[in-house]
Coordinates of C-alpha atoms in Angstrom, one line a residue:
X1 CA -29.3 -30.0 -68.8
X2 CA -26.7 -27.8 -66.1
X3 CA -27.4 -27.9 -62.8
X4 CA -29.2 -24.1 -61.1
X5 CA -29.5 -22.9 -58.4
X6 CA -33.8 -24.2 -58.1
X7 CA -32.3 -28.2 -59.0
X8 CA -29.9 -28.0 -56.0
X9 CA -32.6 -26.4 -53.5
X10 CA -34.8 -29.3 -54.8
X11 CA -32.2 -31.8 -53.8
X12 CA -32.1 -30.0 -50.2
X13 CA -35.3 -30.2 -49.4
X14 CA -35.2 -33.9 -50.6
X15 CA -32.1 -35.1 -48.6
X16 CA -32.9 -36.7 -45.0
X17 CA -31.1 -33.9 -43.0
X18 CA -31.5 -32.1 -39.7
X19 CA -32.8 -28.8 -39.5
X20 CA -29.8 -26.8 -38.9
X21 CA -27.9 -29.0 -41.7
X22 CA -30.2 -27.8 -43.7
X23 CA -29.9 -24.3 -42.7
X24 CA -26.5 -24.4 -43.5
X25 CA -27.0 -26.0 -47.2
X26 CA -28.9 -23.5 -48.1
X27 CA -26.5 -20.3 -46.5
X28 CA -23.8 -22.1 -48.6
X29 CA -26.2 -22.4 -51.4
X30 CA -26.4 -18.6 -51.7
X31 CA -23.5 -17.9 -52.2
X32 CA -22.4 -20.0 -55.3
X33 CA -21.1 -18.3 -58.2
X34 CA -23.5 -20.0 -61.3
X35 CA -20.9 -18.2 -64.0
X36 CA -17.5 -18.1 -64.1
X37 CA -15.7 -15.4 -62.5
X38 CA -18.9 -14.0 -60.6
X39 CA -16.9 -13.0 -57.4
X40 CA -13.8 -14.1 -58.1
X41 CA -15.5 -17.5 -58.2
X42 CA -14.8 -20.9 -59.6
X43 CA -19.1 -21.1 -61.4
X44 CA -20.1 -23.9 -59.0
X45 CA -19.0 -23.0 -56.1
X46 CA -18.7 -20.8 -52.9
X47 CA -16.6 -19.6 -50.6
X48 CA -17.1 -18.9 -47.0
X49 CA -14.4 -18.5 -43.6
X50 CA -15.5 -21.3 -41.0
X51 CA -15.4 -18.5 -38.7
X52 CA -18.2 -16.4 -41.0
X53 CA -20.3 -19.9 -41.6
X54 CA -20.6 -20.3 -37.7
X55 CA -21.7 -16.3 -36.7
X56 CA -24.4 -17.0 -39.9
X57 CA -25.5 -20.5 -38.0
X58 CA -25.5 -19.0 -34.3
X59 CA -23.5 -21.6 -33.8
X60 CA -20.2 -22.9 -32.0
X61 CA -17.1 -24.0 -34.7
X62 CA -17.4 -27.9 -32.6
X63 CA -20.8 -28.1 -34.1
X64 CA -20.1 -26.3 -37.0
X65 CA -17.8 -29.2 -38.4
X66 CA -20.7 -31.9 -37.6
X67 CA -23.4 -30.2 -39.7
X68 CA -20.4 -30.1 -42.6
X69 CA -19.4 -33.4 -41.7
X70 CA -23.3 -34.4 -41.6
X71 CA -23.5 -32.7 -45.5
X72 CA -21.1 -34.2 -46.5
X73 CA -21.9 -38.0 -46.3
X74 CA -25.4 -37.2 -47.2
X75 CA -26.8 -37.4 -50.8
X76 CA -25.4 -33.5 -51.6
X77 CA -21.9 -34.4 -50.5
X78 CA -21.0 -31.4 -49.8
X79 CA -16.9 -30.7 -50.2
X80 CA -15.1 -28.7 -49.8
X81 CA -11.0 -27.1 -50.3
X82 CA -8.3 -25.1 -49.7
X83 CA -6.2 -24.0 -52.9
X84 CA -5.5 -20.6 -51.4
X85 CA -3.7 -20.6 -49.1
X86 CA -4.6 -21.4 -44.9
X87 CA -5.4 -17.8 -44.5
X88 CA -7.7 -18.3 -47.4
X89 CA -11.8 -19.1 -46.8
X90 CA -12.6 -22.2 -48.4
X91 CA -14.2 -23.3 -51.7
X92 CA -17.6 -25.4 -50.9
X93 CA -19.7 -27.3 -53.3
X94 CA -22.1 -29.5 -53.4
X95 CA -20.9 -32.2 -55.1
X96 CA -23.6 -34.9 -55.4
X97 CA -26.1 -32.4 -57.7
X98 CA -23.6 -30.4 -59.7
X99 CA -21.9 -34.5 -60.7
X100 CA -25.4 -35.1 -61.3
X101 CA -24.9 -34.7 -65.3
X102 CA -26.7 -38.4 -66.3
X103 CA -29.5 -37.2 -63.9
X104 CA -32.3 -34.6 -66.1
X105 CA -35.5 -35.2 -63.7
X106 CA -36.5 -32.3 -62.0
X107 CA -34.3 -29.7 -63.8
X108 CA -35.4 -26.3 -64.8
X109 CA -35.1 -25.0 -68.0
X110 CA -32.7 -23.2 -67.0
X111 CA -33.9 -19.8 -66.6
X112 CA -32.9 -19.9 -63.3
X113 CA -28.7 -20.4 -63.5
X114 CA -27.9 -17.2 -61.4
X115 CA -29.0 -16.5 -58.2
X116 CA -30.2 -12.9 -59.5
X117 CA -30.8 -12.2 -63.1
X118 CA -28.8 -8.7 -62.5
X119 CA -25.7 -7.7 -62.6
X120 CA -25.3 -5.3 -60.4
X121 CA -25.2 -8.4 -58.1
X122 CA -22.8 -10.2 -59.1
X123 CA -19.0 -9.1 -59.2
X124 CA -17.5 -9.8 -63.3
X125 CA -14.7 -7.6 -64.4
X126 CA -15.3 -7.1 -67.9
X127 CA -13.7 -4.0 -69.6
X128 CA -10.4 -2.4 -69.9
X129 CA -9.3 -0.9 -67.0
X130 CA -6.7 2.2 -67.8
X131 CA -3.0 2.1 -65.5
X132 CA -3.0 6.0 -65.2
X133 CA -6.2 5.8 -64.1
X134 CA -6.6 8.1 -60.5
X135 CA -4.0 6.3 -57.8
X136 CA -7.2 6.9 -55.2
X137 CA -8.6 3.6 -56.4
X138 CA -11.8 4.2 -54.6
X139 CA -12.6 7.3 -57.2
X140 CA -12.7 4.9 -59.7
X141 CA -15.3 1.9 -60.7
X142 CA -13.2 -0.8 -59.5
X143 CA -12.7 0.1 -55.8
X144 CA -16.3 -2.4 -55.7
X145 CA -15.4 -5.3 -58.1
X146 CA -11.2 -5.3 -56.2
X147 CA -13.5 -5.7 -52.6
X148 CA -16.5 -7.9 -53.8
X149 CA -14.2 -10.5 -56.0
X150 CA -11.3 -10.3 -52.5
X151 CA -13.7 -12.4 -50.2
X152 CA -12.4 -15.6 -52.4
X153 CA -8.4 -14.9 -53.2
X154 CA -5.5 -15.5 -51.6
X155 CA -6.2 -11.5 -51.1
X156 CA -9.3 -11.7 -49.1
X157 CA -7.1 -9.9 -46.1
X158 CA -5.1 -7.2 -48.2
X159 CA -6.2 -3.4 -48.5
X160 CA -7.9 -2.7 -51.8
X161 CA -6.2 0.3 -52.1
X162 CA -3.0 -2.0 -51.5
X163 CA -4.3 -4.3 -54.1
X164 CA -4.6 -1.5 -56.8
X165 CA -1.8 0.0 -56.0
X166 CA 0.3 -3.2 -56.7
X167 CA -1.6 -3.9 -59.4
X168 CA -1.0 -0.5 -61.2
X169 CA 2.7 -1.0 -60.1
X170 CA 3.4 -4.8 -61.5
X171 CA 1.7 -3.6 -65.5
X172 CA 4.0 0.4 -65.6
X173 CA 6.7 -1.6 -64.6
X174 CA 6.3 -3.5 -67.7
X175 CA 5.3 -0.8 -69.7
X176 CA 1.1 -1.6 -70.4
X177 CA -1.0 2.0 -70.3
X178 CA -4.2 -0.3 -71.0
X179 CA -5.3 -3.5 -70.3
X180 CA -8.5 -6.2 -70.6
X181 CA -10.2 -5.7 -66.8
X182 CA -9.7 -9.8 -66.3
X183 CA -6.0 -9.0 -65.6
X184 CA -6.9 -7.4 -62.9
X185 CA -9.6 -10.8 -61.4
X186 CA -5.7 -12.7 -62.7
X187 CA -3.9 -11.2 -60.6
X188 CA -5.5 -11.0 -58.0
X189 CA -6.1 -15.0 -58.3
X190 CA -1.9 -15.5 -57.7
X191 CA -1.9 -12.7 -55.8
X192 CA 1.6 -13.7 -53.0
X193 CA 2.2 -12.0 -49.7
X194 CA 4.8 -10.0 -49.4
X195 CA 8.1 -11.5 -47.1
X196 CA 7.6 -10.2 -43.4
X197 CA 3.6 -9.7 -44.3
X198 CA 1.9 -10.0 -41.2
X199 CA 0.0 -13.0 -41.8
X200 CA -4.2 -13.3 -40.7
X201 CA -4.7 -12.1 -37.0
X202 CA -6.6 -14.7 -35.2
X203 CA -10.2 -14.4 -35.9
X204 CA -12.4 -12.8 -33.7
X205 CA -13.8 -16.2 -31.2
X206 CA -16.8 -17.2 -32.3
X207 CA -19.4 -17.8 -28.4
X208 CA -21.6 -21.1 -28.7
X209 CA -25.3 -19.8 -28.4
X210 CA -26.9 -20.6 -25.7
X211 CA -28.6 -24.2 -26.2
X212 CA -31.6 -26.1 -24.4
X213 CA -30.2 -28.4 -21.4
X214 CA -31.3 -31.0 -23.6
X215 CA -29.6 -30.0 -27.1
X216 CA -26.9 -29.7 -24.7
X217 CA -26.7 -32.1 -24.2
X218 CA -26.3 -34.2 -27.1
X219 CA -23.8 -31.7 -28.1
X220 CA -21.6 -32.6 -25.9
X221 CA -21.5 -36.3 -26.6
X222 CA -21.5 -35.7 -30.2
X223 CA -18.2 -33.5 -29.5
X224 CA -16.8 -36.4 -27.9
X225 CA -16.7 -38.4 -30.4
X226 CA -14.9 -36.9 -34.0
X227 CA -16.8 -37.6 -36.5
X228 CA -14.3 -38.8 -38.9
X229 CA -13.8 -42.3 -37.5
X230 CA -17.5 -42.5 -36.9
X231 CA -17.0 -45.8 -39.1
X232 CA -13.4 -46.6 -36.9
X233 CA -15.8 -45.9 -33.6
X234 CA -19.5 -48.0 -35.0
X235 CA -17.5 -50.9 -36.3
X236 CA -15.0 -50.9 -32.8
X237 CA -18.4 -51.0 -30.5
X238 CA -20.0 -53.6 -32.3
X239 CA -17.7 -55.8 -31.4
X240 CA -17.4 -54.8 -27.9
X241 CA -21.1 -54.7 -27.3
X242 CA -23.1 -56.8 -30.8
X243 CA -24.9 -54.8 -33.4
X244 CA -28.5 -55.7 -31.8
X245 CA -26.5 -53.4 -29.0
X246 CA -25.4 -51.3 -30.8
X247 CA -29.0 -50.3 -32.9
X248 CA -31.0 -50.6 -29.1
X249 CA -28.1 -47.4 -27.9
X250 CA -28.6 -45.7 -31.6
X251 CA -33.0 -45.2 -30.9
X252 CA -32.8 -45.0 -27.9
X253 CA -30.9 -41.5 -28.3
X254 CA -33.2 -40.6 -30.9
X255 CA -36.4 -41.1 -29.2
X256 CA -35.2 -38.9 -26.1
X257 CA -33.5 -36.0 -28.1
X258 CA -36.0 -36.6 -31.3
X259 CA -32.4 -35.6 -33.2
X260 CA -32.0 -37.9 -36.5
X261 CA -30.2 -41.5 -37.4
X262 CA -26.9 -39.1 -38.3
X263 CA -26.3 -37.4 -34.9
X264 CA -27.8 -40.3 -32.9
X265 CA -24.8 -41.4 -33.9
X266 CA -22.3 -39.3 -32.9
X267 CA -23.8 -39.0 -29.4
X268 CA -23.6 -43.3 -29.6
X269 CA -19.9 -43.2 -30.1
X270 CA -19.6 -40.5 -27.9
X271 CA -20.9 -41.6 -25.0
X272 CA -19.0 -44.7 -25.5
X273 CA -16.1 -42.9 -25.1
X274 CA -16.8 -41.3 -22.1
X275 CA -17.5 -44.8 -20.9
X276 CA -14.2 -45.8 -21.7
X277 CA -15.9 -49.1 -24.1
X278 CA -13.8 -47.5 -26.7
X279 CA -10.7 -45.1 -27.5
X280 CA -11.0 -41.4 -28.3

């Protein structure tokens, strides 16, 4: 059976995660395309900029990185990649669930293979495009499709009218008068920025949400220890103070802040970095 929205949601609720990581996972799930071509995405992927995710979560970019690391280390194995260039959105997928083709327990019967049964809630390119249609794309059927699909593609920050004009010019130069609608999606996927074009404007900084003192303290300790080096920090600190003392520190942080072990471990590493016991 194929993985479904319901299956991934069940896996999220069954996975030991912090409350914030659970919320982040459901936001990513909400953006997943279940049919290739919907929203301009590959099947099973969702597209977001980190700024957009931080805004949806109402957290700082630094804390968002911690939450993404938690999802990557969990059984969900959330993967992210950026195949469409430096300024394009990140693509996310639940590798831990989507790659479990040998597991059938808890799977639905396939009735929920998309986030919505209505095509109106998706973006799919069907039919044919008349290249000699109105030069103003907003008077055509294609404007909304372009606007929705481009969010996950290299042309995400290009004006919809500009995309349409370049597509029309491209086909006219080749003598095309009527082409399949899929050609437009393919054209957007292979978008190349014109020489001398201005790259993506600097993202608006996302202010850190107001946290209570205890959460702020935990957050500051976590920031001191990059999550990508957590295994190195753990082994380095264990060699210095011993495994028993290391475990005692982790349990102390869990009791103090009521957080999960993943966050507590990072906080212990951060404290050690701030105290000069291990290097950053």
